[in-house]
Short mmCIF file of C-alpha atoms and ligand atoms in Angstrom, two decimals:
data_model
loop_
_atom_site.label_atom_id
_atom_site.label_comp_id
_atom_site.label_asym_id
_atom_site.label_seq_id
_atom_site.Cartn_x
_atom_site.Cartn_y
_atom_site.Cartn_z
CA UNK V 121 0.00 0.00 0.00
CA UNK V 122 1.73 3.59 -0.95
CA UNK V 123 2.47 6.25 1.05
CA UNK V 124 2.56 9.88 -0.03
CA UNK V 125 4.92 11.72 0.93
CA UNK V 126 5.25 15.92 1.50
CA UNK V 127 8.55 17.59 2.50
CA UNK V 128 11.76 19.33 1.62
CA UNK V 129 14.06 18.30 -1.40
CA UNK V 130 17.40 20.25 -0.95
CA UNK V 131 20.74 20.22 -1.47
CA UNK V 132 22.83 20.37 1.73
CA UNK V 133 25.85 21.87 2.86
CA UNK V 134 27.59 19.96 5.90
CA UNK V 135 30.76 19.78 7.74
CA UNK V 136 31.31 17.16 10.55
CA UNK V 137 34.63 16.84 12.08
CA UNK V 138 35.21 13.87 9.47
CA UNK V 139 34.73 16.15 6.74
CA UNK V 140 32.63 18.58 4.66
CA UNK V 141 29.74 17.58 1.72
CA UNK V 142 29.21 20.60 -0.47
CA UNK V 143 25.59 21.12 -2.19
CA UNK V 144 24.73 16.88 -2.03
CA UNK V 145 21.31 15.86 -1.92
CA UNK V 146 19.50 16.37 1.12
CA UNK V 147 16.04 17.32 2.14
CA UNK V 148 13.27 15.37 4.62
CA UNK V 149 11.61 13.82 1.72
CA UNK V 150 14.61 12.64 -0.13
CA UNK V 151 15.93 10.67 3.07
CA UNK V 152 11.91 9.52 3.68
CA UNK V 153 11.30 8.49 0.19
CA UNK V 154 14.26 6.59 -0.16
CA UNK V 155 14.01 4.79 2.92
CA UNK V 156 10.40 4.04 2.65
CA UNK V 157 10.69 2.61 -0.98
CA UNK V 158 12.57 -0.53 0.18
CA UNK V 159 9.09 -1.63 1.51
CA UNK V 160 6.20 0.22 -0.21
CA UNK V 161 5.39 2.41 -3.25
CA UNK V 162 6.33 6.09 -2.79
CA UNK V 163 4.31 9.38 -4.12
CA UNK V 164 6.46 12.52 -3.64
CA UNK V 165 5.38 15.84 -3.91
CA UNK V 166 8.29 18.44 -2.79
CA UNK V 167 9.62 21.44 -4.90
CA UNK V 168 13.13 21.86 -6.75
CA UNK V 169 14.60 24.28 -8.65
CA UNK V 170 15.83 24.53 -11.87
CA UNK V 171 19.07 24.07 -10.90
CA UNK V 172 18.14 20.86 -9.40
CA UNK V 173 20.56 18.04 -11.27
CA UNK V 174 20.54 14.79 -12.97
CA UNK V 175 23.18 13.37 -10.76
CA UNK V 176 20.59 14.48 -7.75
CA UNK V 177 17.58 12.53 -9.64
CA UNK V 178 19.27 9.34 -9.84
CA UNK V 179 18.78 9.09 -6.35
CA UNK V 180 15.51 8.04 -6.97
CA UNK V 181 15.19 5.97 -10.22
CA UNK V 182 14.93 2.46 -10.11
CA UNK V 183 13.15 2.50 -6.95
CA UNK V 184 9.28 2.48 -6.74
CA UNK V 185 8.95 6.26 -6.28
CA UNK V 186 6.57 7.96 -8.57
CA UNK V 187 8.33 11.82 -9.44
CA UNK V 188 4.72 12.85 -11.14
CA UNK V 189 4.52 15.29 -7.69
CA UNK V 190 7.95 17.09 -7.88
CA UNK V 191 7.35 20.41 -9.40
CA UNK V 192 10.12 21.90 -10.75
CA UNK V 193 9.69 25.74 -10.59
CA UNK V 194 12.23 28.70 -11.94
CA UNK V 195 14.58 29.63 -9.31
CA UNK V 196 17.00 27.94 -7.18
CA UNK V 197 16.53 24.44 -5.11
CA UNK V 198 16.00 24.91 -1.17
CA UNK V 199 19.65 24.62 0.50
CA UNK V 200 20.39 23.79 4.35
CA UNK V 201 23.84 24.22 5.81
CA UNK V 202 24.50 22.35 9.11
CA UNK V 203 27.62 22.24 11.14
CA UNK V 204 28.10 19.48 13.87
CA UNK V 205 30.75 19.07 16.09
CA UNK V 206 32.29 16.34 17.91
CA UNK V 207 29.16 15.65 19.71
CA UNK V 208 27.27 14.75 16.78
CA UNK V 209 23.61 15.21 18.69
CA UNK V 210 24.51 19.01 18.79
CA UNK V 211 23.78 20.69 15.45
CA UNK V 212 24.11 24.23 14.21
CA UNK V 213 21.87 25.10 11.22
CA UNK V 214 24.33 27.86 9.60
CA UNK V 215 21.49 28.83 6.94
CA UNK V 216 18.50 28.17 5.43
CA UNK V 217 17.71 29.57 1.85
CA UNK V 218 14.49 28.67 1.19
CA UNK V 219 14.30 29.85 -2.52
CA UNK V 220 11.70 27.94 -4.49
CA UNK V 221 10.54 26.28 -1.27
CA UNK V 222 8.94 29.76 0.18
CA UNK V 223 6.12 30.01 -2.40
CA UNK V 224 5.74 26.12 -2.05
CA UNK V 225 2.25 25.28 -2.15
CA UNK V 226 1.50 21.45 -2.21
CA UNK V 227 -0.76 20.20 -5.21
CA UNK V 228 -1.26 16.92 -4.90
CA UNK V 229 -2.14 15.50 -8.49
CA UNK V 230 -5.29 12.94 -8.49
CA UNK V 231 -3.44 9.72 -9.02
CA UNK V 232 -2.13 10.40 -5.07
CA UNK V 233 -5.04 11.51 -3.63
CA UNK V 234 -6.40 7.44 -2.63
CA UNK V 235 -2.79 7.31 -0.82
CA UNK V 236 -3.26 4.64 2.04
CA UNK V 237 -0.61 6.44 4.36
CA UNK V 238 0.36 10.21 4.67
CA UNK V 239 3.58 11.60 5.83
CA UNK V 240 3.62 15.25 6.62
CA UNK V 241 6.90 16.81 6.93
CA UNK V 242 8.21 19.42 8.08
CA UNK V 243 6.56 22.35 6.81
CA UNK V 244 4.15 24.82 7.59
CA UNK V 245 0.92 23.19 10.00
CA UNK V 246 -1.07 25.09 7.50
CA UNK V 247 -0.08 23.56 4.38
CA UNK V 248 0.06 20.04 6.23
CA UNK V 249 -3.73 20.85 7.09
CA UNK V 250 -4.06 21.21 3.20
CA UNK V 251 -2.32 18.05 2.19
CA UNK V 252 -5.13 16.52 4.49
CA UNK V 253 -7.83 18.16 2.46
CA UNK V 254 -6.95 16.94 -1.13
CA UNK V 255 -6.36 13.01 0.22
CA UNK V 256 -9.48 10.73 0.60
CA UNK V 257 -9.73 8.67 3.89
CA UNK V 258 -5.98 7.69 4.45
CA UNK V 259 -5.82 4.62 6.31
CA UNK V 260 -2.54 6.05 8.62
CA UNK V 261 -1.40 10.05 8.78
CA UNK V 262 2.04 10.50 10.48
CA UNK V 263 3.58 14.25 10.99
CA UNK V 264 7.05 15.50 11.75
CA UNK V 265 7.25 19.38 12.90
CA UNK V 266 10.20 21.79 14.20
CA UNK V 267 11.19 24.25 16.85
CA UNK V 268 10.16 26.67 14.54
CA UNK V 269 6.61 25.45 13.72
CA UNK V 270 5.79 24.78 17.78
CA UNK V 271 7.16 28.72 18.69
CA UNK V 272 5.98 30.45 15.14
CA UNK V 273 2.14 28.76 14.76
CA UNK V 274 1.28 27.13 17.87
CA UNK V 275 -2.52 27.21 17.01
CA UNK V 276 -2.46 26.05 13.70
CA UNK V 277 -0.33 22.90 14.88
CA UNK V 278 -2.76 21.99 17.46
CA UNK V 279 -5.73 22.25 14.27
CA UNK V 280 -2.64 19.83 12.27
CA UNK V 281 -2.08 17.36 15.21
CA UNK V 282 -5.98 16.96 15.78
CA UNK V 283 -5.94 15.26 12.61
CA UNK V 284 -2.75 13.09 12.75
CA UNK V 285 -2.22 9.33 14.14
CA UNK V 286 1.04 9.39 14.48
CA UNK V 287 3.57 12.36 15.21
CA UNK V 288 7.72 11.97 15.06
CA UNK V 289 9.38 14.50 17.17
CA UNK V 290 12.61 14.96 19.02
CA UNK V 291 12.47 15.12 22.75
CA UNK V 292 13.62 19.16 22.44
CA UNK V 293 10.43 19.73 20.60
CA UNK V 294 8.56 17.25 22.81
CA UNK V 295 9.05 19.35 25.95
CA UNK V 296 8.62 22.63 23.93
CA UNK V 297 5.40 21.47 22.44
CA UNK V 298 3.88 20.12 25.76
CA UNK V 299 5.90 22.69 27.95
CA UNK V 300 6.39 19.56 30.43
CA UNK V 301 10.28 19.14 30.94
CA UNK V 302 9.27 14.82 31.92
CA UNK V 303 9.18 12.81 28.40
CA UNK V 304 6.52 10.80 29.70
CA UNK V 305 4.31 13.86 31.09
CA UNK V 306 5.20 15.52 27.46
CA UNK V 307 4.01 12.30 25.89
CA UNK V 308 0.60 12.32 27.65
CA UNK V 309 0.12 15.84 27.05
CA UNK V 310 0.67 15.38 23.48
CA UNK V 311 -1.63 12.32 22.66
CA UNK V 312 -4.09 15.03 24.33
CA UNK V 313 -3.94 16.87 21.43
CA UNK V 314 -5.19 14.21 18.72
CA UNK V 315 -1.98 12.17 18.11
CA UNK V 316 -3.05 8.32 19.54
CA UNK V 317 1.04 7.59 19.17
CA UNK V 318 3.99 8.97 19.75
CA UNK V 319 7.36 8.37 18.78
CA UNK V 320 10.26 10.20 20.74
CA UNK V 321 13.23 10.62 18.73
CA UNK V 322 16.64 10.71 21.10
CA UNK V 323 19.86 10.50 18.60
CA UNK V 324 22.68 8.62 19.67
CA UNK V 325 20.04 7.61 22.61
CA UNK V 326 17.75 5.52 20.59
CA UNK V 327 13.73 6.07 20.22
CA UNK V 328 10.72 5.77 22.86
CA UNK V 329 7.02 5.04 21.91
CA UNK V 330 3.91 6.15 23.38
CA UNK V 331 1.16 4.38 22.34
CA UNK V 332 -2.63 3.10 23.77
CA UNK V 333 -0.72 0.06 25.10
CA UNK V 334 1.63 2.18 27.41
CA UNK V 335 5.49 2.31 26.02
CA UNK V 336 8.52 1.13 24.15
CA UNK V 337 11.93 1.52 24.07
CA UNK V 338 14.42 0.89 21.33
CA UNK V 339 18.04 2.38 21.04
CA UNK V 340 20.29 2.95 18.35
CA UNK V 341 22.31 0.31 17.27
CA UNK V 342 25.74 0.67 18.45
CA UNK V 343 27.82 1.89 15.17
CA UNK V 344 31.62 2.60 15.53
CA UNK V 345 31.44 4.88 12.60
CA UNK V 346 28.75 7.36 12.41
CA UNK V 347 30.05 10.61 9.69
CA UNK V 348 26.95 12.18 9.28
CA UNK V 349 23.17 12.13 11.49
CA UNK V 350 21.68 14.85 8.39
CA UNK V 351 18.58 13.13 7.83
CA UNK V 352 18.74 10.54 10.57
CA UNK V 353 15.37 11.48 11.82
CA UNK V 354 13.72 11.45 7.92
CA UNK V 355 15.28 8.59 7.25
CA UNK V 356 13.62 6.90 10.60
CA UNK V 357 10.35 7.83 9.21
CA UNK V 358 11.10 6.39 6.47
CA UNK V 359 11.35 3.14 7.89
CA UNK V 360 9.30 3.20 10.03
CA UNK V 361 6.28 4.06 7.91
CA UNK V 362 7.10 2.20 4.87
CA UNK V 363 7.56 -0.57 6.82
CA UNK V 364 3.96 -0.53 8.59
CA UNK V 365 2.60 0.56 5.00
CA UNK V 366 3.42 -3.12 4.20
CA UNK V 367 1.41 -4.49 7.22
CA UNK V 368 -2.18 -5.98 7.34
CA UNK V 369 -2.56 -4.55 10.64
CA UNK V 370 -1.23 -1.46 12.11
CA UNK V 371 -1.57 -2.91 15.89
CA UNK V 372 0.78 -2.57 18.94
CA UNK V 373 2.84 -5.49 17.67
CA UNK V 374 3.56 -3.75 14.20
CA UNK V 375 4.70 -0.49 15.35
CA UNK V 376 7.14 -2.32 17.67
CA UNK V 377 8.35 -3.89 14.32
CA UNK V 378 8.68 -0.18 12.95
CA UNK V 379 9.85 1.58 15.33
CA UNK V 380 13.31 -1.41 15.17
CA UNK V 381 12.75 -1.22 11.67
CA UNK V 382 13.43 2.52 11.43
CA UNK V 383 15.95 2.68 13.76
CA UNK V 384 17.40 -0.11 11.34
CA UNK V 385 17.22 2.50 8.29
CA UNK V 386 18.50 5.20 9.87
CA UNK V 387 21.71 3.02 11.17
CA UNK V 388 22.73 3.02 8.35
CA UNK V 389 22.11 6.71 6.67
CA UNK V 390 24.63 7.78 9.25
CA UNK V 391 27.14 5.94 8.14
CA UNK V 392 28.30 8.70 5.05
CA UNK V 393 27.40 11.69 3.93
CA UNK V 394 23.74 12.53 2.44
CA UNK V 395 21.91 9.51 1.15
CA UNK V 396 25.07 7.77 -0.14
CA UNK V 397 24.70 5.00 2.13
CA UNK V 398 21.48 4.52 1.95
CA UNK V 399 21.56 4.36 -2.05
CA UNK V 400 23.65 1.66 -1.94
CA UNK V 401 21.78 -0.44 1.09
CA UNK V 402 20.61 -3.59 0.42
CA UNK V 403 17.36 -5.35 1.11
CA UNK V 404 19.39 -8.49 2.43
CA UNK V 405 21.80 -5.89 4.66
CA UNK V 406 18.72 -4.07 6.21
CA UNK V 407 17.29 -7.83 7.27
CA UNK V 408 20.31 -8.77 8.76
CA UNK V 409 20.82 -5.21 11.22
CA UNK V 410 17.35 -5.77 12.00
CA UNK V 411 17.77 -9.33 13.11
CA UNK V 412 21.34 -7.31 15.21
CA UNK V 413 18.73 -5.18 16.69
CA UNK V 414 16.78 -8.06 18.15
CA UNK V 415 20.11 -9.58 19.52
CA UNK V 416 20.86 -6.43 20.92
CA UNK V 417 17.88 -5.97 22.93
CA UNK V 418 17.18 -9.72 24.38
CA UNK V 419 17.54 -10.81 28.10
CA UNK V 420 16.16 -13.71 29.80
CA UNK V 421 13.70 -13.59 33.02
CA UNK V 422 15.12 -13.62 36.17
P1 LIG E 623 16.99 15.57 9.94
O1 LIG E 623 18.47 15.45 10.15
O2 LIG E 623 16.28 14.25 9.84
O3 LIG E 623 16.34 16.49 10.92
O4 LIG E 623 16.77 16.25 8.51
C1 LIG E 623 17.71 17.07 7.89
C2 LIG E 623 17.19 17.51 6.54
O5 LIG E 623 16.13 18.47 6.73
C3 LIG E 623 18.25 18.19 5.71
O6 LIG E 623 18.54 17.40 4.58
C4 LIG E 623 17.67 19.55 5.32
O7 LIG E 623 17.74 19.80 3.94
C5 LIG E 623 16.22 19.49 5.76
N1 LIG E 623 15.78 20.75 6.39
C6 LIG E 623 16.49 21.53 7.25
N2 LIG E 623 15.76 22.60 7.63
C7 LIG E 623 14.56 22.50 7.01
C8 LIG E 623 13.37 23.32 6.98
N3 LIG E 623 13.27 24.47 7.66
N4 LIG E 623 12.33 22.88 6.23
C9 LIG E 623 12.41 21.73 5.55
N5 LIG E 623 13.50 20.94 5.50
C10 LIG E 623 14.57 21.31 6.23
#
């Protein structure tokens, strides 16, 4: 079942004390789409310039993501630049240009609109609210939002979140959204507002789950390499949704499965720079760090 996809499509500038990527493709629905497509079919609508590359497009050919949504209007591609240092959970965005991405107003053409899942990035509550409106009866809508978004429109999140199953946050925006400083009071605030799960995103520190059935705990599998976290997060929802996209059921037991799953994906985006990793991953590699991930976490009873 597909999943349509709304978000960023950029090209990134970063520098990590390993080394520096210079205007490589980046953007939350690059690292989602990519991600997701080893499980389900992928509808992306995002914006580029016309500046925006062949080499850049590859990333996406031969995989089942459908292009028909990327407008490309006149003007340049949306670019980030990030700086981490040594502590690679501590990021400084050194600019945004948003460029074609200001005027961005999602159309999404008719052959999305019976889309089983939704995944709203990160952009404005309001346009997330009118992705919503032009898709018929999704069977699963999942949201990701920002510092920005919680400070900037606080009211027209809340309308957003009302209408969402599932949000991704980090556990910065989970205390600023909620304005309780405990992750689990921040989680119970926040399924308040219309959200019945939600998924706690904590780095290096691994992921936490609040659903109907209480909680769940994953962490991040244990890499001794990790060169660049850009798109970590994406990449998890990715995962995470594309993997439940392929499930009969979207019960307790599934979003477990996801939330390893996911944490699986984005394992591995950190590994190099952009999505280089992740455009050479394997279906048979992504099996086997799952099955790691299961290792990781097992103990007997005492
Ligand atoms: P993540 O590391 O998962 O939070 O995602 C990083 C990606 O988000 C980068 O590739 C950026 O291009 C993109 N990004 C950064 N800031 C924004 C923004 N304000 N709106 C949309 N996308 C953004």
């Amino acid at each position: 079942m597909s999943i349509l996809v709304v978000g960023s499509v950029a090209y990134d500038t970063v520098d990590t004390p390993f080394g520096r990527a210079e205007k490589v493709l980046g953007g939350s629905a690059s690292f989602f789409s990519v991600a997701a497509s080893f499980f389900t079919p992928v509808n992306l609508v995002a914006v580029v310039g016309d500046d925006f590359g062949a080499e850049a497009l590859a990333a996406f050919e031969g995989r089942p993501i459908d292009l028909h949504g990327l407008e490309r209007a006149a003007g340049k591609t949306f670019h980030w630049q990030g700086r981490y240092s040594y502590d690679l959970n501590a990021r400084e965005t050194v600019c945004t240009d948003l460029n074609v991405f200001e005027s961005f107003r999602p159309r999404i053409p008719e052959r999305y609109r019976r889309s089983r899942h939704v995944f709203l990035g990160n952009i404005d509550p309001v346009l997330q609210r009118e992705v919503l409106d032009q898709v018929d009866g999704p069977r699963l809508v999942a949201c990701d939002t920002m510092n920005f978004w919680i400070s900037g429109k606080p009211e027209e999140l809340r309308r957003t979140l009302a209408r969402v199953d599932v949000l991704l946050i980090n556990d910065a925006e989970a205390r600023q959204l909620s304005g309780e400083w405990n992750v689990v009071k921040a989680a119970r605030a926040i399924r308040a507002l219309g959200p019945r799960t939600l998924v706690v995103k904590k780095g290096e520190h691994g992921v936490l789950m609040f659903s109907d059935e209480g909680s769940f705990a994953a962490p991040a599998y244990p890499l001794e390499e990790v060169f660049d976290p850009t798109g970590a997060g994406d990449t998890f929802a990715g995962g995470f949704l594309g993997y439940l996209a392929g499930c009969a059921e979207v019960d307790e037991a599934a979003l477990r499965r996801a939330v390893v799953m996911g944490s699986t994906l984005a394992s591995f985006c950190v590994e190099a720079f952009s999505l280089d990793r992740l455009r050479r991953l394997t279906r048979p590699e992504i099996d086997g760090r799952y099955r790691l991930f299961r290792r990781l976490t097992q103990f007997e009873e005492i």
